[in-house]
Short mmCIF file of C-alpha atoms and ligand atoms in Angstrom, two decimals:
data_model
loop_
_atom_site.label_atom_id
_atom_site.label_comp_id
_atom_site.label_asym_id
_atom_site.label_seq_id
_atom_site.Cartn_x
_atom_site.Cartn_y
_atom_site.Cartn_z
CA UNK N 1 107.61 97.45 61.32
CA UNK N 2 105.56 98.38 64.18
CA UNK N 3 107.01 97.88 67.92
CA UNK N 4 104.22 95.15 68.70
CA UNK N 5 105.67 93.22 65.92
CA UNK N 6 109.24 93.93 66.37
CA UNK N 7 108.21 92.71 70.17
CA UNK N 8 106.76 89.35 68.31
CA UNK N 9 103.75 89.91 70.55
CA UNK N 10 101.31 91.15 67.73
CA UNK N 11 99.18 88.39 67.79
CA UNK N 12 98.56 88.64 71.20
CA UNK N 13 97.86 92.47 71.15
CA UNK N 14 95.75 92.16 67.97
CA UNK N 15 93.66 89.59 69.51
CA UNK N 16 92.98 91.79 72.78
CA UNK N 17 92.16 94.36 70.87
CA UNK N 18 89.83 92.81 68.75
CA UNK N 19 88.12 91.64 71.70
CA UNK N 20 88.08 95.11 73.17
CA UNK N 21 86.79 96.60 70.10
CA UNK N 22 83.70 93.52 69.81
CA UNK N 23 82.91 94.51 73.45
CA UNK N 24 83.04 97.94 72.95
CA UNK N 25 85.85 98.95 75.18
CA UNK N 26 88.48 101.25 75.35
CA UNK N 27 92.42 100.04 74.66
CA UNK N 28 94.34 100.71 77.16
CA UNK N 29 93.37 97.96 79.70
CA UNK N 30 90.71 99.81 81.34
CA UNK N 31 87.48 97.65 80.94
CA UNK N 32 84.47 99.48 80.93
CA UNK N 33 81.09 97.05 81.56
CA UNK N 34 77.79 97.99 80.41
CA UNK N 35 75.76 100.39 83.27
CA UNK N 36 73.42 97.19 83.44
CA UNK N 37 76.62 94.76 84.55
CA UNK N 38 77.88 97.13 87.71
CA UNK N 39 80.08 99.93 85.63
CA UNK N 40 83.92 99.38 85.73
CA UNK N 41 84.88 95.63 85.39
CA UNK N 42 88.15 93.80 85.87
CA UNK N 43 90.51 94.35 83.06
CA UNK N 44 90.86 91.57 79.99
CA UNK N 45 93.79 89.50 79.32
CA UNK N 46 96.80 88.33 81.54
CA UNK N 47 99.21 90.82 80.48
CA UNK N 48 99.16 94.40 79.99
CA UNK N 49 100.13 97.18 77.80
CA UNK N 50 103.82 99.13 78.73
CA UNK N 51 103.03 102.45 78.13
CA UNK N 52 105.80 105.19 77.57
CA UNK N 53 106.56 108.52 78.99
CA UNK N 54 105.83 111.18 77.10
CA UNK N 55 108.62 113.31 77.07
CA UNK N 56 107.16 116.14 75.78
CA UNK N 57 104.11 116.40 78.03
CA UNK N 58 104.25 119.63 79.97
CA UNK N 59 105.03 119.86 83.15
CA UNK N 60 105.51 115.89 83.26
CA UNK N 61 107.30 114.34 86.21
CA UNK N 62 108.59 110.47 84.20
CA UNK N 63 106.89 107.55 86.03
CA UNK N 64 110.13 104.99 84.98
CA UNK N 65 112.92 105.13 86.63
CA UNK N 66 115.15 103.80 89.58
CA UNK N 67 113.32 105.06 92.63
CA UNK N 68 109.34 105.79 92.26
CA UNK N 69 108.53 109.22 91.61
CA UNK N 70 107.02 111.25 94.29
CA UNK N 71 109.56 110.62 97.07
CA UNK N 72 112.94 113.56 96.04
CA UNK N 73 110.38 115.03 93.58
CA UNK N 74 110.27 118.62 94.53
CA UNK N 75 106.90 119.24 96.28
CA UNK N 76 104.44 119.94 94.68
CA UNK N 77 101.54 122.31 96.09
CA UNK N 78 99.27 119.68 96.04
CA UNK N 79 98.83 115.73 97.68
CA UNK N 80 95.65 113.28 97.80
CA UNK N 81 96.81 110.62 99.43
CA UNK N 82 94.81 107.50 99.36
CA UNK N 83 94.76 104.53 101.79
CA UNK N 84 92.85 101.19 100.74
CA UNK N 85 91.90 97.88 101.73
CA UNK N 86 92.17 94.95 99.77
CA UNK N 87 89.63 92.90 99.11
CA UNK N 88 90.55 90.38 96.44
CA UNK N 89 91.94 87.14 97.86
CA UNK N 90 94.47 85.65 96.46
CA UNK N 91 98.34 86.71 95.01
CA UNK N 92 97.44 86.29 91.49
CA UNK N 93 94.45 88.54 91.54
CA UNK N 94 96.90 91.52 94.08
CA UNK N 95 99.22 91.34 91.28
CA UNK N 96 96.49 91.74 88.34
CA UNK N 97 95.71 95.43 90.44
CA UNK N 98 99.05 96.51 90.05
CA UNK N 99 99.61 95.41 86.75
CA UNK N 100 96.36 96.64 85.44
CA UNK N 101 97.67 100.38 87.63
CA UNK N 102 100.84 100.12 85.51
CA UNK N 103 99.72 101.83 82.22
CA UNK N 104 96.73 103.94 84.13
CA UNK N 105 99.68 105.49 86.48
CA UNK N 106 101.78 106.21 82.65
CA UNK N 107 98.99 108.19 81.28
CA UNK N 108 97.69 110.03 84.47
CA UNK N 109 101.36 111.16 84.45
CA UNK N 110 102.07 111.98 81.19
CA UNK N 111 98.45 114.18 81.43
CA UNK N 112 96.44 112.02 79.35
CA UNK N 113 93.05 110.04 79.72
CA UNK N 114 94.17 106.66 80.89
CA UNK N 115 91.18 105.31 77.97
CA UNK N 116 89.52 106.84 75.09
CA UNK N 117 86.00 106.63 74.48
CA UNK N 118 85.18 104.62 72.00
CA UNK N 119 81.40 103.87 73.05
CA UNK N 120 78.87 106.07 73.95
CA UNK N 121 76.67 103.43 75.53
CA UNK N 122 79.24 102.91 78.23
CA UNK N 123 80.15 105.36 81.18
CA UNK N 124 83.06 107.33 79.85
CA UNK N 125 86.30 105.12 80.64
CA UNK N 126 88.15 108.76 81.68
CA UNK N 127 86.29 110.22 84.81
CA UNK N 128 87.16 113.74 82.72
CA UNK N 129 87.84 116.18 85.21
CA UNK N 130 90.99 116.72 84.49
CA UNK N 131 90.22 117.11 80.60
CA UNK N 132 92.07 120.32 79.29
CA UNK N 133 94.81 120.25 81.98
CA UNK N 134 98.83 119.51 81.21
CA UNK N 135 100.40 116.76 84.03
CA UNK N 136 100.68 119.17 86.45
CA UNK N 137 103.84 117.34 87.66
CA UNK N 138 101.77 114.48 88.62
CA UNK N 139 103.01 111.60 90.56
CA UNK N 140 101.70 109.19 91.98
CA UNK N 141 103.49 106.15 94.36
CA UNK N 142 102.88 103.40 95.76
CA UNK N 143 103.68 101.46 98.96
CA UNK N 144 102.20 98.35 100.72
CA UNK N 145 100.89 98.18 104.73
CA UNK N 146 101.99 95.42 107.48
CA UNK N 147 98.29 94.54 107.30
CA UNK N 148 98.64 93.12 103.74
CA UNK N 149 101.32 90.60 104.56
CA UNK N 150 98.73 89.39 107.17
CA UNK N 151 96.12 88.80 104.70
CA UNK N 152 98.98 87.42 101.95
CA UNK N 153 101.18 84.88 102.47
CA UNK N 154 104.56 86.18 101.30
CA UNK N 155 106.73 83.61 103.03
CA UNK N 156 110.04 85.48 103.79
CA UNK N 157 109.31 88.17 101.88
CA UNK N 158 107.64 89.91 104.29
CA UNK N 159 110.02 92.80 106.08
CA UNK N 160 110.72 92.40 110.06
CA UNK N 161 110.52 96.22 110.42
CA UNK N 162 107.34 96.39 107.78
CA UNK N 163 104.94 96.60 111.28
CA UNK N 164 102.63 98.99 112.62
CA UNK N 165 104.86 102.14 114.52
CA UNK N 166 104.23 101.86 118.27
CA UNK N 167 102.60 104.35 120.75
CA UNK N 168 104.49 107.29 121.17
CA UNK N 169 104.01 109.84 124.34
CA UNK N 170 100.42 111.95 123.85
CA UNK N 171 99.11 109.82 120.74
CA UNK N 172 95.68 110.25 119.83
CA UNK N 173 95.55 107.81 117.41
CA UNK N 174 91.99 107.32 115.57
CA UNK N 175 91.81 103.78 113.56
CA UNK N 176 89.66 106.42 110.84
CA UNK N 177 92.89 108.13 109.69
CA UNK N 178 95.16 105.11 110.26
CA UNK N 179 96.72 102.19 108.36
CA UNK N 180 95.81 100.05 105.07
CA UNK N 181 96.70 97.49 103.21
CA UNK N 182 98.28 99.61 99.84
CA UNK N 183 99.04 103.50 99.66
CA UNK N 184 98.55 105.68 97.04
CA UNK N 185 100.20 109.38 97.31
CA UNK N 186 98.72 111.35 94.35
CA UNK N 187 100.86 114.87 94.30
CA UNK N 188 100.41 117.77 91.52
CA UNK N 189 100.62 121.11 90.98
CA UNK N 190 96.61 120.89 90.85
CA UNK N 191 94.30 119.67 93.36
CA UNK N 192 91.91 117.99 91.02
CA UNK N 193 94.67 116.60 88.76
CA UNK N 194 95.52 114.63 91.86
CA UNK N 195 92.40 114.15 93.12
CA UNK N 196 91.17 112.75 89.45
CA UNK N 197 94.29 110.00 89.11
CA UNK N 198 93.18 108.44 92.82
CA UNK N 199 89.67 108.56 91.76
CA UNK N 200 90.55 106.49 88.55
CA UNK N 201 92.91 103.91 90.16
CA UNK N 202 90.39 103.37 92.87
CA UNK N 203 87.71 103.29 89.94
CA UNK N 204 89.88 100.73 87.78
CA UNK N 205 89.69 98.23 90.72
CA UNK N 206 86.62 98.47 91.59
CA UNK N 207 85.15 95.70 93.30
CA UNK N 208 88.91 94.63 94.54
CA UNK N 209 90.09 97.33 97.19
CA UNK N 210 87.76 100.04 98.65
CA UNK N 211 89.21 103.24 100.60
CA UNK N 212 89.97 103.25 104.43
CA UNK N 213 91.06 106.24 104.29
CA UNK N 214 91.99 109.47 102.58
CA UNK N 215 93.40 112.91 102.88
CA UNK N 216 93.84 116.13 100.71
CA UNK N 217 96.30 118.53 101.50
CA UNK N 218 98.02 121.70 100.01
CA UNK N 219 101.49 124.00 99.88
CA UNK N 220 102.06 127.30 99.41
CA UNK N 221 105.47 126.57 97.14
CA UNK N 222 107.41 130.16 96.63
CA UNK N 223 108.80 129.90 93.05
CA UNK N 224 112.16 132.47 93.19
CA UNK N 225 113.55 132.22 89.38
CA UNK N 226 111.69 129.26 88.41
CA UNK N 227 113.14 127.03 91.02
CA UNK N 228 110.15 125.83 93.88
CA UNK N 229 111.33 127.47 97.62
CA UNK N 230 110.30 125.41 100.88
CA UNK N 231 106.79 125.70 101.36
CA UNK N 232 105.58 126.65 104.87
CA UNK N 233 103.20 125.26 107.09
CA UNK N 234 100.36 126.24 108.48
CA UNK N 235 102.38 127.41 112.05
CA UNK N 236 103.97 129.17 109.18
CA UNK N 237 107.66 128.25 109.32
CA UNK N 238 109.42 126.58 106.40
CA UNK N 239 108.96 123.14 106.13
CA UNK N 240 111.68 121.06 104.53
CA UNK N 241 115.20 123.10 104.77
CA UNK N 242 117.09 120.39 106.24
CA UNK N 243 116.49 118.16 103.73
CA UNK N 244 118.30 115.14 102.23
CA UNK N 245 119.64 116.75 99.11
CA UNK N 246 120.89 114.79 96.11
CA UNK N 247 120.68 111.02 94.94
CA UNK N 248 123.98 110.07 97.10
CA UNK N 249 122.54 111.76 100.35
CA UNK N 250 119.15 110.30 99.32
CA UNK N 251 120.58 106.92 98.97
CA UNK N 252 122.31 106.90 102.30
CA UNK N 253 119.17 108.20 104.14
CA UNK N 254 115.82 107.52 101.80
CA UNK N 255 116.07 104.54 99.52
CA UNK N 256 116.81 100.75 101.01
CA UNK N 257 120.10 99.55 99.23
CA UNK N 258 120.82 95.70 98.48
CA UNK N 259 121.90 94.09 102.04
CA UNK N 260 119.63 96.49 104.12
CA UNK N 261 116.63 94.86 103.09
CA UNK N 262 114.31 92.50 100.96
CA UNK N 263 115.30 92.16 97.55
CA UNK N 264 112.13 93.58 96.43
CA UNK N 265 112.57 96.22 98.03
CA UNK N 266 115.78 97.30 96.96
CA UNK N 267 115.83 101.09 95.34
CA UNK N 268 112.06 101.46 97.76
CA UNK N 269 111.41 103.34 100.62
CA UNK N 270 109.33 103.35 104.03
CA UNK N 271 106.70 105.97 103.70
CA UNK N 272 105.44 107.05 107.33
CA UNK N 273 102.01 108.87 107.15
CA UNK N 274 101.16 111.11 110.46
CA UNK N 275 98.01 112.79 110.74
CA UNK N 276 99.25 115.88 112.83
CA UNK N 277 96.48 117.96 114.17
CA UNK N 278 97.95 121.68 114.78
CA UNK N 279 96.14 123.90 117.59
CA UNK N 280 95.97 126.98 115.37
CA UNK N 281 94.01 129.04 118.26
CA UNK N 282 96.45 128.43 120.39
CA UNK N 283 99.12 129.03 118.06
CA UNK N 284 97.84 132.35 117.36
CA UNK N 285 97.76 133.25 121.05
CA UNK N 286 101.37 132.80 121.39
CA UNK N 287 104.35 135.56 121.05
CA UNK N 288 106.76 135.71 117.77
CA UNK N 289 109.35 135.17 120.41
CA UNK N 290 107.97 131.85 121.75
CA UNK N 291 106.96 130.78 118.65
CA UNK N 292 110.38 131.13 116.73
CA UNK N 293 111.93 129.23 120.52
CA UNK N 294 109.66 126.46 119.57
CA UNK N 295 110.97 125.42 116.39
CA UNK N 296 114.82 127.40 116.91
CA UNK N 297 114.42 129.36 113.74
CA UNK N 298 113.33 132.04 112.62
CA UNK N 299 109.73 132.40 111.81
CA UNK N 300 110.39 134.69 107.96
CA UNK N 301 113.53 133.89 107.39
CA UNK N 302 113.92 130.07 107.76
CA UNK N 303 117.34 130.89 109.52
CA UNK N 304 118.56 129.02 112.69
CA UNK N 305 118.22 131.26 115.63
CA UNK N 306 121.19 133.88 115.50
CA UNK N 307 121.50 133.57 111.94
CA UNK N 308 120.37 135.09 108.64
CA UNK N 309 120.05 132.51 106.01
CA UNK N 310 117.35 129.65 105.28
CA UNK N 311 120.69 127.33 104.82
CA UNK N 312 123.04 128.27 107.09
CA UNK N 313 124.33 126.02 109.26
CA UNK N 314 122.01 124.45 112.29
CA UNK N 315 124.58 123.93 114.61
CA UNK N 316 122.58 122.88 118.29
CA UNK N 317 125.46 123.17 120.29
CA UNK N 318 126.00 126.87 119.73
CA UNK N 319 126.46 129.42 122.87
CA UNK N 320 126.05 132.93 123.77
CA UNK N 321 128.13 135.22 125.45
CA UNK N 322 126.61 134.15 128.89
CA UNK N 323 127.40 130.44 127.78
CA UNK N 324 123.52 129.38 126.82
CA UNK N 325 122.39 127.27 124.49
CA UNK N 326 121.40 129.71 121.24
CA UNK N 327 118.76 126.91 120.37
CA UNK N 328 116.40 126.09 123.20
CA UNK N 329 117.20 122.54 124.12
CA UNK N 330 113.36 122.10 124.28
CA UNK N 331 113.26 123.36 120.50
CA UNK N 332 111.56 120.41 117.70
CA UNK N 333 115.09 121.03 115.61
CA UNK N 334 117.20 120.67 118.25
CA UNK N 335 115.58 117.53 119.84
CA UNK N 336 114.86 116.54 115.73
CA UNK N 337 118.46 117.09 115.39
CA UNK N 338 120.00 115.50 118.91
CA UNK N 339 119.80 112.13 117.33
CA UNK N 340 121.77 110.51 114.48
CA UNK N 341 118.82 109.37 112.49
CA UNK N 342 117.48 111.37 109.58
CA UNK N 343 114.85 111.60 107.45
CA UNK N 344 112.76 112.96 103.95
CA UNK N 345 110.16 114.93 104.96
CA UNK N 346 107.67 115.70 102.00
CA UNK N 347 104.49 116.76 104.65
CA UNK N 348 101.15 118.90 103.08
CA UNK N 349 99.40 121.08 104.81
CA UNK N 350 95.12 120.06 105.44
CA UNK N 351 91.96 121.89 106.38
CA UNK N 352 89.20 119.49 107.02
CA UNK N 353 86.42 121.85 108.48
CA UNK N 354 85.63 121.78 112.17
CA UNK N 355 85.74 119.91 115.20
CA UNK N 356 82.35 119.58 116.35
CA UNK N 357 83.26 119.57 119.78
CA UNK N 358 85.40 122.52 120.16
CA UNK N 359 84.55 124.51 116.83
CA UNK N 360 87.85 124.35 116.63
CA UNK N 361 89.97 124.41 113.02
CA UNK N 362 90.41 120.64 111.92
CA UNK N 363 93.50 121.68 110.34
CA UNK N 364 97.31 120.72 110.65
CA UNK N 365 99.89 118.92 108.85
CA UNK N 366 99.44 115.53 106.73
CA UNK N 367 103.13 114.57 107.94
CA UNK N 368 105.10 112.19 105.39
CA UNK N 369 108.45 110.85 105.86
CA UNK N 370 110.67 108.94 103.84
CA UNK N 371 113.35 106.43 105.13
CA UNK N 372 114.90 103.62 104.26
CA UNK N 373 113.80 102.31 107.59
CA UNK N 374 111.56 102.81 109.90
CA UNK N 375 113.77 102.42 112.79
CA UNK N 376 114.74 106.28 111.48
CA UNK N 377 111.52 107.85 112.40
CA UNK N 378 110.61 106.05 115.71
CA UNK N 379 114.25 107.05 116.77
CA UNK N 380 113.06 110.82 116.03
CA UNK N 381 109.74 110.94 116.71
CA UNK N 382 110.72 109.37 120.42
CA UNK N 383 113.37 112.34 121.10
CA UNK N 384 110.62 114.79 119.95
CA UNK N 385 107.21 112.71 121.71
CA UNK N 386 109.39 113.54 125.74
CA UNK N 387 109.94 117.18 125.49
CA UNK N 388 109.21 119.15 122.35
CA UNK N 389 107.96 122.37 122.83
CA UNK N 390 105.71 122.26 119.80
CA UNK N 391 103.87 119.47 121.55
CA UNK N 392 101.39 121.95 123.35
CA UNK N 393 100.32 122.79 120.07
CA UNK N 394 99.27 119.46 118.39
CA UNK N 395 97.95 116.33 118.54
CA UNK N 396 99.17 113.38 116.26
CA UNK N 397 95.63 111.56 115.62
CA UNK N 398 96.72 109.30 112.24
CA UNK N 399 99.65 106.95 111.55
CA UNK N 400 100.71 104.64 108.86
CA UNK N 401 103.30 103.10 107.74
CA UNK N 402 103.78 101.77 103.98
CA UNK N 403 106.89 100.01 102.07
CA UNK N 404 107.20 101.91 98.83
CA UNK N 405 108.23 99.77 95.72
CA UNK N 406 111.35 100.75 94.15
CA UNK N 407 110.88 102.33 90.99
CA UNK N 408 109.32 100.61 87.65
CA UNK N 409 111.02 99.62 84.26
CA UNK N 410 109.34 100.38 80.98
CA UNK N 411 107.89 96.42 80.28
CA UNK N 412 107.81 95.49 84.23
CA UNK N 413 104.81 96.84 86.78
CA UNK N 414 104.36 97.87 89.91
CA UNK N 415 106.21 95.85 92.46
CA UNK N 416 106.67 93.20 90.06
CA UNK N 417 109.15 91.84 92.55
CA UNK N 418 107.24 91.13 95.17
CA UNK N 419 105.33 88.84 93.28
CA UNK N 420 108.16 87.21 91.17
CA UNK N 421 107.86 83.68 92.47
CA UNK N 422 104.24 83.22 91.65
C1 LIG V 1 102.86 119.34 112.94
C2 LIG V 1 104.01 118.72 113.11
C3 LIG V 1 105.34 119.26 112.69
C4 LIG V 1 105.68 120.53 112.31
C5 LIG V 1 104.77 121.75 112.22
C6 LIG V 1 107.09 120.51 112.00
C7 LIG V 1 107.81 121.61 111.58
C8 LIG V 1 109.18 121.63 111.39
C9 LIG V 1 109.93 122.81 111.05
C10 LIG V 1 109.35 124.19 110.86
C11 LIG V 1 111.22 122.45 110.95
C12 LIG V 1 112.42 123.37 110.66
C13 LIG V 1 112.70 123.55 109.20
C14 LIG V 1 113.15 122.32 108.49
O1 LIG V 1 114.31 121.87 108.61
O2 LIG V 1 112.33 121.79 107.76
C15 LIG V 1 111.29 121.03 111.19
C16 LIG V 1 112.44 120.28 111.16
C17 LIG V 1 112.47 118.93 111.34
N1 LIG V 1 111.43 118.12 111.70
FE1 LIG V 1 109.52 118.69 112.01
N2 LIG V 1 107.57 119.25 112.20
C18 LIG V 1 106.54 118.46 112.60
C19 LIG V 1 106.61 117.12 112.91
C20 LIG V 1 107.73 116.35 112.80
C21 LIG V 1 107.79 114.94 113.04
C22 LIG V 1 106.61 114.06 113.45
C23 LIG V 1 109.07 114.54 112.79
C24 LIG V 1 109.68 113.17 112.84
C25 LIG V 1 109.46 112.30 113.77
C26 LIG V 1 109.82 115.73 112.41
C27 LIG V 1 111.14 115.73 112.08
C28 LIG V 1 111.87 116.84 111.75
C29 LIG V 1 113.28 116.80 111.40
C30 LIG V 1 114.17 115.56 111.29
C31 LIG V 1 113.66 118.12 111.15
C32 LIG V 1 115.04 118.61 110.70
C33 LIG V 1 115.90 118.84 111.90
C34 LIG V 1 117.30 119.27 111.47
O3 LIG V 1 118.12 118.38 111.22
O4 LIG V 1 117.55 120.47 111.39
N3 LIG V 1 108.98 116.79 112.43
N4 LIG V 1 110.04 120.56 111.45
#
């Protein structure tokens, strides 16, 4: 007995796919118009397909699960992140997006096409450039922006501390790298295997979200016995030792338990997007000395200043013989550090050519933070904005802030939830 009749759905399926196959289209939900009617269409039906992992893809990071992938994944060494506006205008037509993103998000994980071709008088319902390549550890999540609940009516659904961050000492915040309506982050082990799963969600809904913005970005991850190091940034420290490690430590600091927020947003997370621009001439210009001050570790190592080891302890309060602070109290970890709030940071590295007016590198860090609030970063980011030495080298010029679903159940889509009293 097959699972669509063991589901008692056949008829339904049968039906769609009849249809699909008298229009020429491929099966898995992905509509493909003829050139003459515009391209990619809306998908058919009301329902979708649930599409299952493929555990034995290669190098496949599972898409089900508790929490969305993409947030304690290990890094990868490579992000597109994707920021769009949404342009269809009522709830019923927001929830056909992420239902019809369900299965596409299943296959661009497990490495497969999300549609096969089944007519060569149509554009190709795969984009194809990532044809011949595993998953790549692909993930992809998603998250929705404060300026979606203004367009959607979500009655009481709608999170008090789901709101644009404030201003923060020596902003430069351009509206070009800032904000949307619905995130996606896109992370692989290959640029254009992340680069080709945005370009097909974005494709799929067509006509019903366009991009405000977008960024690529890239890691250097050190593999030491098969097991991904912290990757370092493009001051060239490590990025990422003090970490929340674990799913206990992850669900005290990352992921929104029941009672600390929505109910649809139970097992999600606040994503917080910075566009940090780093001052690399400068940077270069300064003195190992200064350099390792400004963070209070050291620059190869990783250590804490004093000490040898990538993971030994950070402790701020530390003294020398002449009864001085070890770590500068000026230093981004010890201000980071100063206050109780913590944080997931899962940043990328990006080089977006020049700045015309300077000729200066337009390169720095695509900063992204997970926490189950964002009450954690501003608390941070407004210890570090007064005094942090690495403030003479960069500028933070983007900023978003998106509540990430919790994760997906095989037969449910994305942020089902939200939408459940429709
Ligand atoms: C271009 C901008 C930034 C750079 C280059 C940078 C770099 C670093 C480095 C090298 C470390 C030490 C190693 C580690 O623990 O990962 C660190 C730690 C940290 N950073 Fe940043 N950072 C930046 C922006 C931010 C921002 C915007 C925040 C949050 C508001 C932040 C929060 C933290 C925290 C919480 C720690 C860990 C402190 C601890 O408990 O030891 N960083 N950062």
């Amino acid at each position: 007995m097959t699972e669509e009749k063991k589901n008692g759905v056949m008829d339904k399926k049968v039906s769609r796919r009849n249809m699909l196959k008298m229009t020429g289209i491929g099966a898995a939900g992905i509509a493909i118009g003829a050139s003459g009617m515009g391209g990619i269409l809306s998908t058919f039906g009301k329902d979708f397909v649930a599409e299952d992992d493929d555990s034995t893809a290669k190098n496949k990071v599972n898409f089900y699960g508790k929490n969305q992938p993409g947030i304690t994944t290990p890094a990868q060494s490579n992000i597109y992140f994707a920021s769009l506006t949404v342009l269809v205008k009522t709830k019923e037509e927001l929830q056909k997006l992420f239902k019809d993103w369900t299965p596409a998000a299943v296959k661009l994980m497990n490495g497969e096409k999300i549609a096969a071709q089944t007519n060569d008088m149509v554009p190709p319902p795969d984009t194809g450039e990532a044809k011949g390549m595993d998953a790549q550890n692909l993930t992809l999540t998603f998250g929705v922006g404060p300026s979606l609940f203004k367009k959607f009516d979500f009655g009481d659904k709608k999170p008090a501390e789901l709101k644009n961050l404030p201003h923060f000492p020596k902003d430069q915040i351009e509206e070009n790298y800032s904000h949307g309506d619905i995130c996606i982050q896109a992370c692989a082990d290959d640029a254009q295997v992340a680069f080709h799963a945005i370009r097909n969600l974005v494709r799929i809904a067509s006509g019903r979200v366009t991009m405000k913005w977008s960024q690529a970005g890239f890691n250097a991850v050190p593999m030491t016995d098969g097991k991904p190091g912290t990757p370092r940034n493009l001051f060239a420290f490590k990025d990422g030792t003090e970490n929340p490690r674990g799913q206990a430590d992850a669900d005290k600091v990352v992921f929104a338990q029941s009672s600390e927020t929505k109910s649809w947003l139970v097992g999600g997370s606040y994503l917080i997007a910075r566009r940090i621009q780093m001052h690399l001439e400068t940077w270069d210009r300064t003195a190992l000395d200064e350099q390792e001050a400004t963070f209070g570790r050291h620059r190869d190592s990783g250590a804490p200043i004093g000490k040898t080891g990538e993971f030994d302890a950070m402790e701020i309060d530390r003294k020398d013989e002449k009864g001085e602070l070890v770590v500068p109290d000026t230093s981004h970890v010890f201000l980071a550090k100063s206050v109780k709030s913590r944080l997931l940071r899962r940043s990328f590295s990006y080089a977006s050519g020049v700045i015309d007016s300077t000729g200066a590198h337009d390169a720095g860090l695509l900063f992204i933070s997970f926490q189950k609030d964002p009450k954690q970063f501003i608390e941070i980011q407004n210890s570090l904005g007064r005094m942090d030495k690495m403030n003479e080298y960069i500028t933070h010029r983007g900023s978003a802030v998106f509540a990430c679903f919790p994760g997906v159940k095989k037969g449910s889509f994305i942020g089902e939830a939200l939408f459940s009293t429709l």
